[in-house]
Amino acid sequence: MRIVIALGGNALLRRGEAMSADNQRENVIIAVKQIARVAPNNELVIAHGNGPQVGLLALQNAAYSQVSPYPLDVLGAETEGMIGYMIEQELGNLLPIETPFATILTQVEVDAADPAFKNPTKPIGPVYSKEDADRLAAEKGWSIAPDGDKFRRVVASPRPKRIFEIRPVKWLLEHGTIVICAGGGGIPTCYDKEGKLHGIEAVIDKDLCSALLAEELSADLLVIATDVSATFIDYGKPTQKAIASAHPDELERLGFAAGSMGPKVQAACEFARNTGKVAVIGSLSDIEAIVQGTAGTRVSTHATELSYR
């Protein structure tokens, strides 16, 4: 199969963990152990989130006050290189030495008039107490939103329209390469009135971009790997239940939070509906079982009703 695996940024740096390179590498190792098991006889494309990572870079960047802070598109490009490097190295340590890898800096077109720029929803960076969040919002002019019982900075998350590097990604896949691309939803870019492409201050949702990537690559399966084992109803309550399979229409009717599971559900539903193929939302540590069809929430137009695990 041709499989697109989208690794969540919060899975690569888990909630509440110190945002260190060592912690990130340990989580990458967990992910690639699973990916290595499904690599034989499959074509793999790996995308990944970058919310915690790009937020950390923004904080580090702001601490150096002698120059203007680097914009989010540049920080996004930096995280693509950093995370791609770790994935290549650790996955390469598990697969045969002749396995080729490539990390592609991926520019993604968005619309400068996208309404998302007036309504920031994409969480980036670490979690804060309300006191610290209010202070940072006042000091830095940030938009802040609740994230569970904590708070995080939120930025604009426009919809991806086009992946510029899709042709080299296809070429590499056809020549047996495992490709890491569209990291963090890709580098957000748009055209100005003169027709020149430039970066824009945003973070594209990696799940929506991964769905677009999987669709344009004619992937057989889209895996959205996160830090929970499935999509749940009544999550966090005594009545919570894990959804095993669902038709896109049924899943969308349930309603999910825009800042967390909502984009994953939207991406899975759009891919399943547009292609007739299967998308699965599940745990990063269950990737092998997800590919085998025994874990996660499977979203397919062939499903007739909601079923639960």
PDB file of C-alpha atoms in Angstrom:
ATOM      1  CA  MET A   1       0.000   0.000   0.000  1.00  0.00           C
ATOM      2  CA  ARG A   2       0.884   3.644  -0.345  1.00  0.00           C
ATOM      3  CA  ILE A   3       0.480   5.012   3.187  1.00  0.00           C
ATOM      4  CA  VAL A   4       0.636   8.587   4.482  1.00  0.00           C
ATOM      5  CA  ILE A   5       1.375   8.674   8.225  1.00  0.00           C
ATOM      6  CA  ALA A   6       0.771  11.999   9.974  1.00  0.00           C
ATOM      7  CA  LEU A   7       2.556  12.181  13.343  1.00  0.00           C
ATOM      8  CA  GLY A   8       1.092  14.657  15.800  1.00  0.00           C
ATOM      9  CA  GLY A   9       3.338  17.381  17.164  1.00  0.00           C
ATOM     10  CA  ASN A  10       1.902  16.746  20.624  1.00  0.00           C
ATOM     11  CA  ALA A  11       2.761  13.059  20.263  1.00  0.00           C
ATOM     12  CA  LEU A  12       6.381  13.889  19.432  1.00  0.00           C
ATOM     13  CA  LEU A  13       6.546  16.192  22.440  1.00  0.00           C
ATOM     14  CA  ARG A  14       3.947  14.932  24.882  1.00  0.00           C
ATOM     15  CA  ARG A  15       1.769  17.240  26.927  1.00  0.00           C
ATOM     16  CA  GLY A  16       3.567  18.465  30.044  1.00  0.00           C
ATOM     17  CA  GLU A  17       6.981  17.073  29.027  1.00  0.00           C
ATOM     18  CA  ALA A  18      10.033  19.291  29.122  1.00  0.00           C
ATOM     19  CA  MET A  19      10.546  20.534  25.536  1.00  0.00           C
ATOM     20  CA  SER A  20      14.045  19.125  25.196  1.00  0.00           C
ATOM     21  CA  ALA A  21      15.760  17.575  22.186  1.00  0.00           C
ATOM     22  CA  ASP A  22      16.281  14.365  24.178  1.00  0.00           C
ATOM     23  CA  ASN A  23      12.567  14.014  24.979  1.00  0.00           C
ATOM     24  CA  GLN A  24      11.638  14.671  21.378  1.00  0.00           C
ATOM     25  CA  ARG A  25      14.112  12.074  20.148  1.00  0.00           C
ATOM     26  CA  GLU A  26      12.755   9.482  22.581  1.00  0.00           C
ATOM     27  CA  ASN A  27       9.250  10.043  21.243  1.00  0.00           C
ATOM     28  CA  VAL A  28      10.517   9.873  17.657  1.00  0.00           C
ATOM     29  CA  ILE A  29      12.083   6.485  18.513  1.00  0.00           C
ATOM     30  CA  ILE A  30       8.678   5.233  19.740  1.00  0.00           C
ATOM     31  CA  ALA A  31       7.092   6.342  16.471  1.00  0.00           C
ATOM     32  CA  VAL A  32       9.721   4.948  14.124  1.00  0.00           C
ATOM     33  CA  LYS A  33       9.729   1.547  15.826  1.00  0.00           C
ATOM     34  CA  GLN A  34       6.107   1.281  14.720  1.00  0.00           C
ATOM     35  CA  ILE A  35       6.761   2.737  11.269  1.00  0.00           C
ATOM     36  CA  ALA A  36       9.671   0.351  10.678  1.00  0.00           C
ATOM     37  CA  ARG A  37       7.286  -2.600  11.113  1.00  0.00           C
ATOM     38  CA  VAL A  38       5.014  -1.397   8.296  1.00  0.00           C
ATOM     39  CA  ALA A  39       7.791  -0.230   5.951  1.00  0.00           C
ATOM     40  CA  PRO A  40       8.408  -3.581   4.154  1.00  0.00           C
ATOM     41  CA  ASN A  41       6.385  -3.862   0.932  1.00  0.00           C
ATOM     42  CA  ASN A  42       4.697  -0.476   1.463  1.00  0.00           C
ATOM     43  CA  GLU A  43       5.365   3.021   0.113  1.00  0.00           C
ATOM     44  CA  LEU A  44       5.614   5.440   3.034  1.00  0.00           C
ATOM     45  CA  VAL A  45       5.204   9.181   3.324  1.00  0.00           C
ATOM     46  CA  ILE A  46       5.594  10.682   6.795  1.00  0.00           C
ATOM     47  CA  ALA A  47       4.138  14.051   7.731  1.00  0.00           C
ATOM     48  CA  HIS A  48       4.289  15.520  11.219  1.00  0.00           C
ATOM     49  CA  GLY A  49       2.987  18.277  13.436  1.00  0.00           C
ATOM     50  CA  ASN A  50       5.109  21.070  14.835  1.00  0.00           C
ATOM     51  CA  GLY A  51       2.899  22.997  17.263  1.00  0.00           C
ATOM     52  CA  PRO A  52       5.059  22.548  20.376  1.00  0.00           C
ATOM     53  CA  GLN A  53       8.287  22.837  18.395  1.00  0.00           C
ATOM     54  CA  VAL A  54       7.471  26.003  16.461  1.00  0.00           C
ATOM     55  CA  GLY A  55       6.130  27.559  19.652  1.00  0.00           C
ATOM     56  CA  LEU A  56       9.395  26.787  21.448  1.00  0.00           C
ATOM     57  CA  LEU A  57      11.433  28.303  18.603  1.00  0.00           C
ATOM     58  CA  ALA A  58       9.247  31.405  18.753  1.00  0.00           C
ATOM     59  CA  LEU A  59       9.972  31.746  22.482  1.00  0.00           C
ATOM     60  CA  GLN A  60      13.712  31.248  21.976  1.00  0.00           C
ATOM     61  CA  ASN A  61      13.648  33.684  19.106  1.00  0.00           C
ATOM     62  CA  ALA A  62      11.861  36.343  21.145  1.00  0.00           C
ATOM     63  CA  ALA A  63      14.543  36.114  23.837  1.00  0.00           C
ATOM     64  CA  TYR A  64      17.094  37.556  21.395  1.00  0.00           C
ATOM     65  CA  SER A  65      15.916  41.149  21.233  1.00  0.00           C
ATOM     66  CA  GLN A  66      18.665  42.614  19.013  1.00  0.00           C
ATOM     67  CA  VAL A  67      16.788  41.650  15.840  1.00  0.00           C
ATOM     68  CA  SER A  68      13.137  41.370  14.884  1.00  0.00           C
ATOM     69  CA  PRO A  69      11.649  37.950  15.623  1.00  0.00           C
ATOM     70  CA  TYR A  70      11.699  35.501  12.727  1.00  0.00           C
ATOM     71  CA  PRO A  71       8.227  34.971  11.208  1.00  0.00           C
ATOM     72  CA  LEU A  72       6.291  31.746  11.676  1.00  0.00           C
ATOM     73  CA  ASP A  73       6.869  30.555   8.099  1.00  0.00           C
ATOM     74  CA  VAL A  74      10.650  30.614   8.678  1.00  0.00           C
ATOM     75  CA  LEU A  75      10.269  28.872  12.035  1.00  0.00           C
ATOM     76  CA  GLY A  76       8.078  26.287  10.304  1.00  0.00           C
ATOM     77  CA  ALA A  77      10.849  25.605   7.783  1.00  0.00           C
ATOM     78  CA  GLU A  78      13.314  25.171  10.654  1.00  0.00           C
ATOM     79  CA  THR A  79      11.084  22.615  12.382  1.00  0.00           C
ATOM     80  CA  GLU A  80      10.681  20.654   9.129  1.00  0.00           C
ATOM     81  CA  GLY A  81      14.438  20.221   8.994  1.00  0.00           C
ATOM     82  CA  MET A  82      14.844  19.457  12.694  1.00  0.00           C
ATOM     83  CA  ILE A  83      12.082  16.853  12.976  1.00  0.00           C
ATOM     84  CA  GLY A  84      12.819  15.343   9.556  1.00  0.00           C
ATOM     85  CA  TYR A  85      16.445  14.880  10.590  1.00  0.00           C
ATOM     86  CA  MET A  86      15.465  12.965  13.728  1.00  0.00           C
ATOM     87  CA  ILE A  87      12.947  10.780  11.894  1.00  0.00           C
ATOM     88  CA  GLU A  88      15.417   9.964   9.108  1.00  0.00           C
ATOM     89  CA  GLN A  89      18.178   9.100  11.541  1.00  0.00           C
ATOM     90  CA  GLU A  90      16.186   6.967  13.959  1.00  0.00           C
ATOM     91  CA  LEU A  91      14.168   5.176  11.275  1.00  0.00           C
ATOM     92  CA  GLY A  92      17.388   4.617   9.331  1.00  0.00           C
ATOM     93  CA  ASN A  93      18.857   2.934  12.414  1.00  0.00           C
ATOM     94  CA  LEU A  94      16.086   0.311  12.216  1.00  0.00           C
ATOM     95  CA  LEU A  95      15.751  -0.346   8.479  1.00  0.00           C
ATOM     96  CA  PRO A  96      18.292  -1.850   6.049  1.00  0.00           C
ATOM     97  CA  ILE A  97      21.175   0.529   5.418  1.00  0.00           C
ATOM     98  CA  GLU A  98      20.354   0.774   1.708  1.00  0.00           C
ATOM     99  CA  THR A  99      16.870   2.228   2.424  1.00  0.00           C
ATOM    100  CA  PRO A 100      16.745   5.734   0.905  1.00  0.00           C
ATOM    101  CA  PHE A 101      15.215   8.658   2.822  1.00  0.00           C
ATOM    102  CA  ALA A 102      14.493  12.255   1.910  1.00  0.00           C
ATOM    103  CA  THR A 103      13.138  15.157   3.944  1.00  0.00           C
ATOM    104  CA  ILE A 104      11.484  17.725   1.660  1.00  0.00           C
ATOM    105  CA  LEU A 105      10.979  21.329   2.732  1.00  0.00           C
ATOM    106  CA  THR A 106       7.377  21.723   1.618  1.00  0.00           C
ATOM    107  CA  GLN A 107       5.787  25.025   0.680  1.00  0.00           C
ATOM    108  CA  VAL A 108       1.997  25.058   0.880  1.00  0.00           C
ATOM    109  CA  GLU A 109      -0.197  27.740  -0.619  1.00  0.00           C
ATOM    110  CA  VAL A 110      -2.888  29.380   1.518  1.00  0.00           C
ATOM    111  CA  ASP A 111      -5.297  32.232   0.826  1.00  0.00           C
ATOM    112  CA  ALA A 112      -4.275  35.526   2.437  1.00  0.00           C
ATOM    113  CA  ALA A 113      -8.003  36.315   2.751  1.00  0.00           C
ATOM    114  CA  ASP A 114      -8.741  33.059   4.612  1.00  0.00           C
ATOM    115  CA  PRO A 115     -11.077  33.885   7.541  1.00  0.00           C
ATOM    116  CA  ALA A 116      -8.733  31.945   9.845  1.00  0.00           C
ATOM    117  CA  PHE A 117      -6.490  35.021  10.024  1.00  0.00           C
ATOM    118  CA  LYS A 118      -9.293  36.808  11.917  1.00  0.00           C
ATOM    119  CA  ASN A 119      -9.968  33.853  14.209  1.00  0.00           C
ATOM    120  CA  PRO A 120      -6.754  32.185  15.489  1.00  0.00           C
ATOM    121  CA  THR A 121      -7.351  28.612  16.673  1.00  0.00           C
ATOM    122  CA  LYS A 122      -4.093  26.680  16.166  1.00  0.00           C
ATOM    123  CA  PRO A 123      -2.319  26.013  19.501  1.00  0.00           C
ATOM    124  CA  ILE A 124       1.461  26.289  19.494  1.00  0.00           C
ATOM    125  CA  GLY A 125       4.148  26.155  22.151  1.00  0.00           C
ATOM    126  CA  PRO A 126       3.927  24.891  25.750  1.00  0.00           C
ATOM    127  CA  VAL A 127       0.932  24.943  28.073  1.00  0.00           C
ATOM    128  CA  TYR A 128       0.590  27.752  30.640  1.00  0.00           C
ATOM    129  CA  SER A 129      -1.357  28.484  33.798  1.00  0.00           C
ATOM    130  CA  LYS A 130      -4.039  31.153  33.392  1.00  0.00           C
ATOM    131  CA  GLU A 131      -1.876  33.669  35.253  1.00  0.00           C
ATOM    132  CA  ASP A 132       1.121  33.121  32.974  1.00  0.00           C
ATOM    133  CA  ALA A 133      -1.060  33.028  29.862  1.00  0.00           C
ATOM    134  CA  ASP A 134      -2.692  36.368  30.726  1.00  0.00           C
ATOM    135  CA  ARG A 135       0.722  37.928  31.391  1.00  0.00           C
ATOM    136  CA  LEU A 136       2.184  36.689  28.080  1.00  0.00           C
ATOM    137  CA  ALA A 137      -0.895  37.827  26.168  1.00  0.00           C
ATOM    138  CA  ALA A 138      -0.462  41.324  27.603  1.00  0.00           C
ATOM    139  CA  GLU A 139       3.319  41.424  27.072  1.00  0.00           C
ATOM    140  CA  LYS A 140       3.488  39.917  23.584  1.00  0.00           C
ATOM    141  CA  GLY A 141       0.074  40.620  22.098  1.00  0.00           C
ATOM    142  CA  TRP A 142      -0.645  36.897  21.747  1.00  0.00           C
ATOM    143  CA  SER A 143      -4.049  35.287  21.317  1.00  0.00           C
ATOM    144  CA  ILE A 144      -4.581  32.750  24.097  1.00  0.00           C
ATOM    145  CA  ALA A 145      -7.130  29.921  24.319  1.00  0.00           C
ATOM    146  CA  PRO A 146      -7.941  27.134  26.811  1.00  0.00           C
ATOM    147  CA  ASP A 147      -6.263  23.757  26.255  1.00  0.00           C
ATOM    148  CA  GLY A 148      -7.780  21.308  28.718  1.00  0.00           C
ATOM    149  CA  ASP A 149      -7.191  22.764  32.167  1.00  0.00           C
ATOM    150  CA  LYS A 150      -4.308  24.910  30.875  1.00  0.00           C
ATOM    151  CA  PHE A 151      -3.837  27.605  28.239  1.00  0.00           C
ATOM    152  CA  ARG A 152      -1.753  27.927  25.054  1.00  0.00           C
ATOM    153  CA  ARG A 153      -0.927  30.524  22.461  1.00  0.00           C
ATOM    154  CA  VAL A 154      -3.085  30.226  19.332  1.00  0.00           C
ATOM    155  CA  VAL A 155      -2.303  31.494  15.825  1.00  0.00           C
ATOM    156  CA  ALA A 156      -4.059  31.552  12.465  1.00  0.00           C
ATOM    157  CA  SER A 157      -4.507  28.170  10.763  1.00  0.00           C
ATOM    158  CA  PRO A 158      -5.624  28.746   7.152  1.00  0.00           C
ATOM    159  CA  ARG A 159      -6.694  25.863   4.926  1.00  0.00           C
ATOM    160  CA  PRO A 160      -4.024  24.395   2.621  1.00  0.00           C
ATOM    161  CA  LYS A 161      -4.773  24.924  -1.075  1.00  0.00           C
ATOM    162  CA  ARG A 162      -1.776  23.497  -2.931  1.00  0.00           C
ATOM    163  CA  ILE A 163       1.411  21.572  -2.133  1.00  0.00           C
ATOM    164  CA  PHE A 164       4.149  22.950  -4.360  1.00  0.00           C
ATOM    165  CA  GLU A 165       6.606  20.069  -3.984  1.00  0.00           C
ATOM    166  CA  ILE A 166       4.098  17.300  -4.773  1.00  0.00           C
ATOM    167  CA  ARG A 167       5.930  16.306  -8.004  1.00  0.00           C
ATOM    168  CA  PRO A 168       9.317  15.593  -6.389  1.00  0.00           C
ATOM    169  CA  VAL A 169       7.543  13.738  -3.582  1.00  0.00           C
ATOM    170  CA  LYS A 170       5.831  11.485  -6.165  1.00  0.00           C
ATOM    171  CA  TRP A 171       9.125  10.938  -8.006  1.00  0.00           C
ATOM    172  CA  LEU A 172      10.911   9.927  -4.810  1.00  0.00           C
ATOM    173  CA  LEU A 173       8.113   7.544  -3.820  1.00  0.00           C
ATOM    174  CA  GLU A 174       8.187   5.892  -7.229  1.00  0.00           C
ATOM    175  CA  HIS A 175      11.917   5.319  -6.764  1.00  0.00           C
ATOM    176  CA  GLY A 176      11.561   3.550  -3.423  1.00  0.00           C
ATOM    177  CA  THR A 177      12.302   6.462  -1.093  1.00  0.00           C
ATOM    178  CA  ILE A 178      10.667   6.972   2.303  1.00  0.00           C
ATOM    179  CA  VAL A 179       9.688  10.649   2.218  1.00  0.00           C
ATOM    180  CA  ILE A 180       9.253  13.024   5.157  1.00  0.00           C
ATOM    181  CA  CYS A 181       7.355  16.103   3.991  1.00  0.00           C
ATOM    182  CA  ALA A 182       4.623  18.642   4.755  1.00  0.00           C
ATOM    183  CA  GLY A 183       6.012  18.971   8.281  1.00  0.00           C
ATOM    184  CA  GLY A 184       3.854  21.164  10.488  1.00  0.00           C
ATOM    185  CA  GLY A 185       1.319  21.376   7.669  1.00  0.00           C
ATOM    186  CA  GLY A 186       3.993  22.751   5.375  1.00  0.00           C
ATOM    187  CA  ILE A 187       5.491  26.225   5.148  1.00  0.00           C
ATOM    188  CA  PRO A 188       2.584  28.696   4.786  1.00  0.00           C
ATOM    189  CA  THR A 189       2.950  30.765   1.620  1.00  0.00           C
ATOM    190  CA  CYS A 190       0.733  32.915  -0.593  1.00  0.00           C
ATOM    191  CA  TYR A 191       0.964  35.027  -3.731  1.00  0.00           C
ATOM    192  CA  ASP A 192       1.011  38.819  -3.537  1.00  0.00           C
ATOM    193  CA  LYS A 193      -0.594  41.231  -6.025  1.00  0.00           C
ATOM    194  CA  GLU A 194       2.519  41.065  -8.215  1.00  0.00           C
ATOM    195  CA  GLY A 195       2.256  37.274  -8.425  1.00  0.00           C
ATOM    196  CA  LYS A 196       5.282  36.631  -6.215  1.00  0.00           C
ATOM    197  CA  LEU A 197       5.225  33.863  -3.654  1.00  0.00           C
ATOM    198  CA  HIS A 198       6.161  34.724  -0.066  1.00  0.00           C
ATOM    199  CA  GLY A 199       5.680  33.378   3.439  1.00  0.00           C
ATOM    200  CA  ILE A 200       2.814  34.403   5.683  1.00  0.00           C
ATOM    201  CA  GLU A 201       2.415  34.449   9.472  1.00  0.00           C
ATOM    202  CA  ALA A 202       0.460  31.267  10.209  1.00  0.00           C
ATOM    203  CA  VAL A 203       0.711  27.569  11.047  1.00  0.00           C
ATOM    204  CA  ILE A 204      -1.233  25.273   8.720  1.00  0.00           C
ATOM    205  CA  ASP A 205      -3.018  22.389  10.372  1.00  0.00           C
ATOM    206  CA  LYS A 206      -0.922  19.298   9.641  1.00  0.00           C
ATOM    207  CA  ASP A 207      -3.914  16.968   9.546  1.00  0.00           C
ATOM    208  CA  LEU A 208      -5.715  18.929   6.834  1.00  0.00           C
ATOM    209  CA  CYS A 209      -2.469  19.229   4.888  1.00  0.00           C
ATOM    210  CA  SER A 210      -1.790  15.499   5.344  1.00  0.00           C
ATOM    211  CA  ALA A 211      -5.258  14.722   3.965  1.00  0.00           C
ATOM    212  CA  LEU A 212      -4.546  16.907   0.930  1.00  0.00           C
ATOM    213  CA  LEU A 213      -1.123  15.258   0.558  1.00  0.00           C
ATOM    214  CA  ALA A 214      -2.628  11.751   0.761  1.00  0.00           C
ATOM    215  CA  GLU A 215      -5.308  12.644  -1.757  1.00  0.00           C
ATOM    216  CA  GLU A 216      -2.849  14.141  -4.262  1.00  0.00           C
ATOM    217  CA  LEU A 217      -0.559  11.102  -3.878  1.00  0.00           C
ATOM    218  CA  SER A 218      -3.483   8.675  -4.404  1.00  0.00           C
ATOM    219  CA  ALA A 219      -2.612   7.053  -1.075  1.00  0.00           C
ATOM    220  CA  ASP A 220      -4.392   3.855  -0.068  1.00  0.00           C
ATOM    221  CA  LEU A 221      -4.445   4.736   3.626  1.00  0.00           C
ATOM    222  CA  LEU A 222      -4.134   7.893   5.728  1.00  0.00           C
ATOM    223  CA  VAL A 223      -2.996   7.343   9.318  1.00  0.00           C
ATOM    224  CA  ILE A 224      -3.427  10.267  11.708  1.00  0.00           C
ATOM    225  CA  ALA A 225      -1.280   9.301  14.704  1.00  0.00           C
ATOM    226  CA  THR A 226      -1.837  11.249  17.899  1.00  0.00           C
ATOM    227  CA  ASP A 227      -1.499  10.780  21.676  1.00  0.00           C
ATOM    228  CA  VAL A 228      -4.836   9.001  22.213  1.00  0.00           C
ATOM    229  CA  SER A 229      -5.842   5.522  21.042  1.00  0.00           C
ATOM    230  CA  ALA A 230      -8.939   6.569  19.078  1.00  0.00           C
ATOM    231  CA  THR A 231     -11.629   9.197  18.674  1.00  0.00           C
ATOM    232  CA  PHE A 232     -13.910   9.138  21.717  1.00  0.00           C
ATOM    233  CA  ILE A 233     -17.379  10.271  22.600  1.00  0.00           C
ATOM    234  CA  ASP A 234     -17.654  11.821  26.088  1.00  0.00           C
ATOM    235  CA  TYR A 235     -13.837  11.948  26.274  1.00  0.00           C
ATOM    236  CA  GLY A 236     -12.554  12.283  29.823  1.00  0.00           C
ATOM    237  CA  LYS A 237     -15.903  11.332  31.362  1.00  0.00           C
ATOM    238  CA  PRO A 238     -16.918   8.021  32.981  1.00  0.00           C
ATOM    239  CA  THR A 239     -19.166   7.436  29.956  1.00  0.00           C
ATOM    240  CA  GLN A 240     -16.386   7.788  27.356  1.00  0.00           C
ATOM    241  CA  LYS A 241     -16.353   5.252  24.506  1.00  0.00           C
ATOM    242  CA  ALA A 242     -13.780   4.722  21.762  1.00  0.00           C
ATOM    243  CA  ILE A 243     -15.194   4.803  18.229  1.00  0.00           C
ATOM    244  CA  ALA A 244     -13.990   1.829  16.168  1.00  0.00           C
ATOM    245  CA  SER A 245     -15.428   2.807  12.789  1.00  0.00           C
ATOM    246  CA  ALA A 246     -17.666   5.470  11.338  1.00  0.00           C
ATOM    247  CA  HIS A 247     -19.016   6.940   8.131  1.00  0.00           C
ATOM    248  CA  PRO A 248     -17.719  10.521   7.650  1.00  0.00           C
ATOM    249  CA  ASP A 249     -21.235  11.966   7.916  1.00  0.00           C
ATOM    250  CA  GLU A 250     -21.907  10.216  11.221  1.00  0.00           C
ATOM    251  CA  LEU A 251     -18.559  11.198  12.728  1.00  0.00           C
ATOM    252  CA  GLU A 252     -18.893  14.862  11.761  1.00  0.00           C
ATOM    253  CA  ARG A 253     -22.304  15.085  13.421  1.00  0.00           C
ATOM    254  CA  LEU A 254     -20.752  14.371  16.822  1.00  0.00           C
ATOM    255  CA  GLY A 255     -18.802  17.655  16.917  1.00  0.00           C
ATOM    256  CA  PHE A 256     -15.220  17.870  18.164  1.00  0.00           C
ATOM    257  CA  ALA A 257     -13.115  20.719  19.568  1.00  0.00           C
ATOM    258  CA  ALA A 258     -11.520  22.939  16.917  1.00  0.00           C
ATOM    259  CA  GLY A 259      -8.232  23.151  18.805  1.00  0.00           C
ATOM    260  CA  SER A 260      -7.675  19.421  19.297  1.00  0.00           C
ATOM    261  CA  MET A 261      -9.589  16.478  17.766  1.00  0.00           C
ATOM    262  CA  GLY A 262     -11.712  18.612  15.417  1.00  0.00           C
ATOM    263  CA  PRO A 263      -9.136  19.037  12.610  1.00  0.00           C
ATOM    264  CA  LYS A 264      -8.179  15.337  12.796  1.00  0.00           C
ATOM    265  CA  VAL A 265     -11.797  14.291  12.336  1.00  0.00           C
ATOM    266  CA  GLN A 266     -12.283  16.839   9.557  1.00  0.00           C
ATOM    267  CA  ALA A 267      -9.147  15.654   7.751  1.00  0.00           C
ATOM    268  CA  ALA A 268     -10.059  11.982   8.064  1.00  0.00           C
ATOM    269  CA  CYS A 269     -13.600  12.626   6.837  1.00  0.00           C
ATOM    270  CA  GLU A 270     -12.463  14.729   3.877  1.00  0.00           C
ATOM    271  CA  PHE A 271      -9.936  12.125   2.747  1.00  0.00           C
ATOM    272  CA  ALA A 272     -12.410   9.246   3.084  1.00  0.00           C
ATOM    273  CA  ARG A 273     -15.170  11.159   1.324  1.00  0.00           C
ATOM    274  CA  ASN A 274     -12.984  12.494  -1.513  1.00  0.00           C
ATOM    275  CA  THR A 275     -11.166   9.249  -2.282  1.00  0.00           C
ATOM    276  CA  GLY A 276     -13.325   6.351  -1.112  1.00  0.00           C
ATOM    277  CA  LYS A 277     -10.273   5.115   0.839  1.00  0.00           C
ATOM    278  CA  VAL A 278      -9.788   4.676   4.597  1.00  0.00           C
ATOM    279  CA  ALA A 279      -8.429   7.152   7.135  1.00  0.00           C
ATOM    280  CA  VAL A 280      -7.610   6.080  10.693  1.00  0.00           C
ATOM    281  CA  ILE A 281      -7.155   8.197  13.823  1.00  0.00           C
ATOM    282  CA  GLY A 282      -5.213   6.459  16.586  1.00  0.00           C
ATOM    283  CA  SER A 283      -2.198   6.320  18.858  1.00  0.00           C
ATOM    284  CA  LEU A 284       1.337   6.821  17.649  1.00  0.00           C
ATOM    285  CA  SER A 285       2.291   3.651  19.516  1.00  0.00           C
ATOM    286  CA  ASP A 286      -0.379   1.633  17.629  1.00  0.00           C
ATOM    287  CA  ILE A 287       0.688   2.388  14.046  1.00  0.00           C
ATOM    288  CA  GLU A 288       1.363  -1.269  13.173  1.00  0.00           C
ATOM    289  CA  ALA A 289      -2.052  -2.330  14.493  1.00  0.00           C
ATOM    290  CA  ILE A 290      -3.707   0.597  12.725  1.00  0.00           C
ATOM    291  CA  VAL A 291      -2.263  -0.502   9.377  1.00  0.00           C
ATOM    292  CA  GLN A 292      -3.431  -4.046  10.126  1.00  0.00           C
ATOM    293  CA  GLY A 293      -6.932  -2.711  10.791  1.00  0.00           C
ATOM    294  CA  THR A 294      -7.154  -3.624  14.481  1.00  0.00           C
ATOM    295  CA  ALA A 295      -6.710  -0.261  16.239  1.00  0.00           C
ATOM    296  CA  GLY A 296      -7.826   3.337  16.050  1.00  0.00           C
ATOM    297  CA  THR A 297     -10.967   4.904  14.625  1.00  0.00           C
ATOM    298  CA  ARG A 298     -11.468   3.879  10.990  1.00  0.00           C
ATOM    299  CA  VAL A 299     -13.285   6.419   8.844  1.00  0.00           C
ATOM    300  CA  SER A 300     -14.727   5.128   5.586  1.00  0.00           C
ATOM    301  CA  THR A 301     -17.655   5.761   3.268  1.00  0.00           C
ATOM    302  CA  HIS A 302     -18.223   1.992   3.395  1.00  0.00           C
ATOM    303  CA  ALA A 303     -19.122   2.149   7.091  1.00  0.00           C
ATOM    304  CA  THR A 304     -22.876   2.147   7.645  1.00  0.00           C
ATOM    305  CA  GLU A 305     -23.034   3.258  11.287  1.00  0.00           C
ATOM    306  CA  LEU A 306     -20.927   4.128  14.315  1.00  0.00           C
ATOM    307  CA  SER A 307     -19.342   1.163  16.058  1.00  0.00           C
ATOM    308  CA  TYR A 308     -17.384   1.175  19.314  1.00  0.00           C
ATOM    309  CA  ARG A 309     -14.409  -0.650  20.788  1.00  0.00           C
TER     310      ARG A 309
END
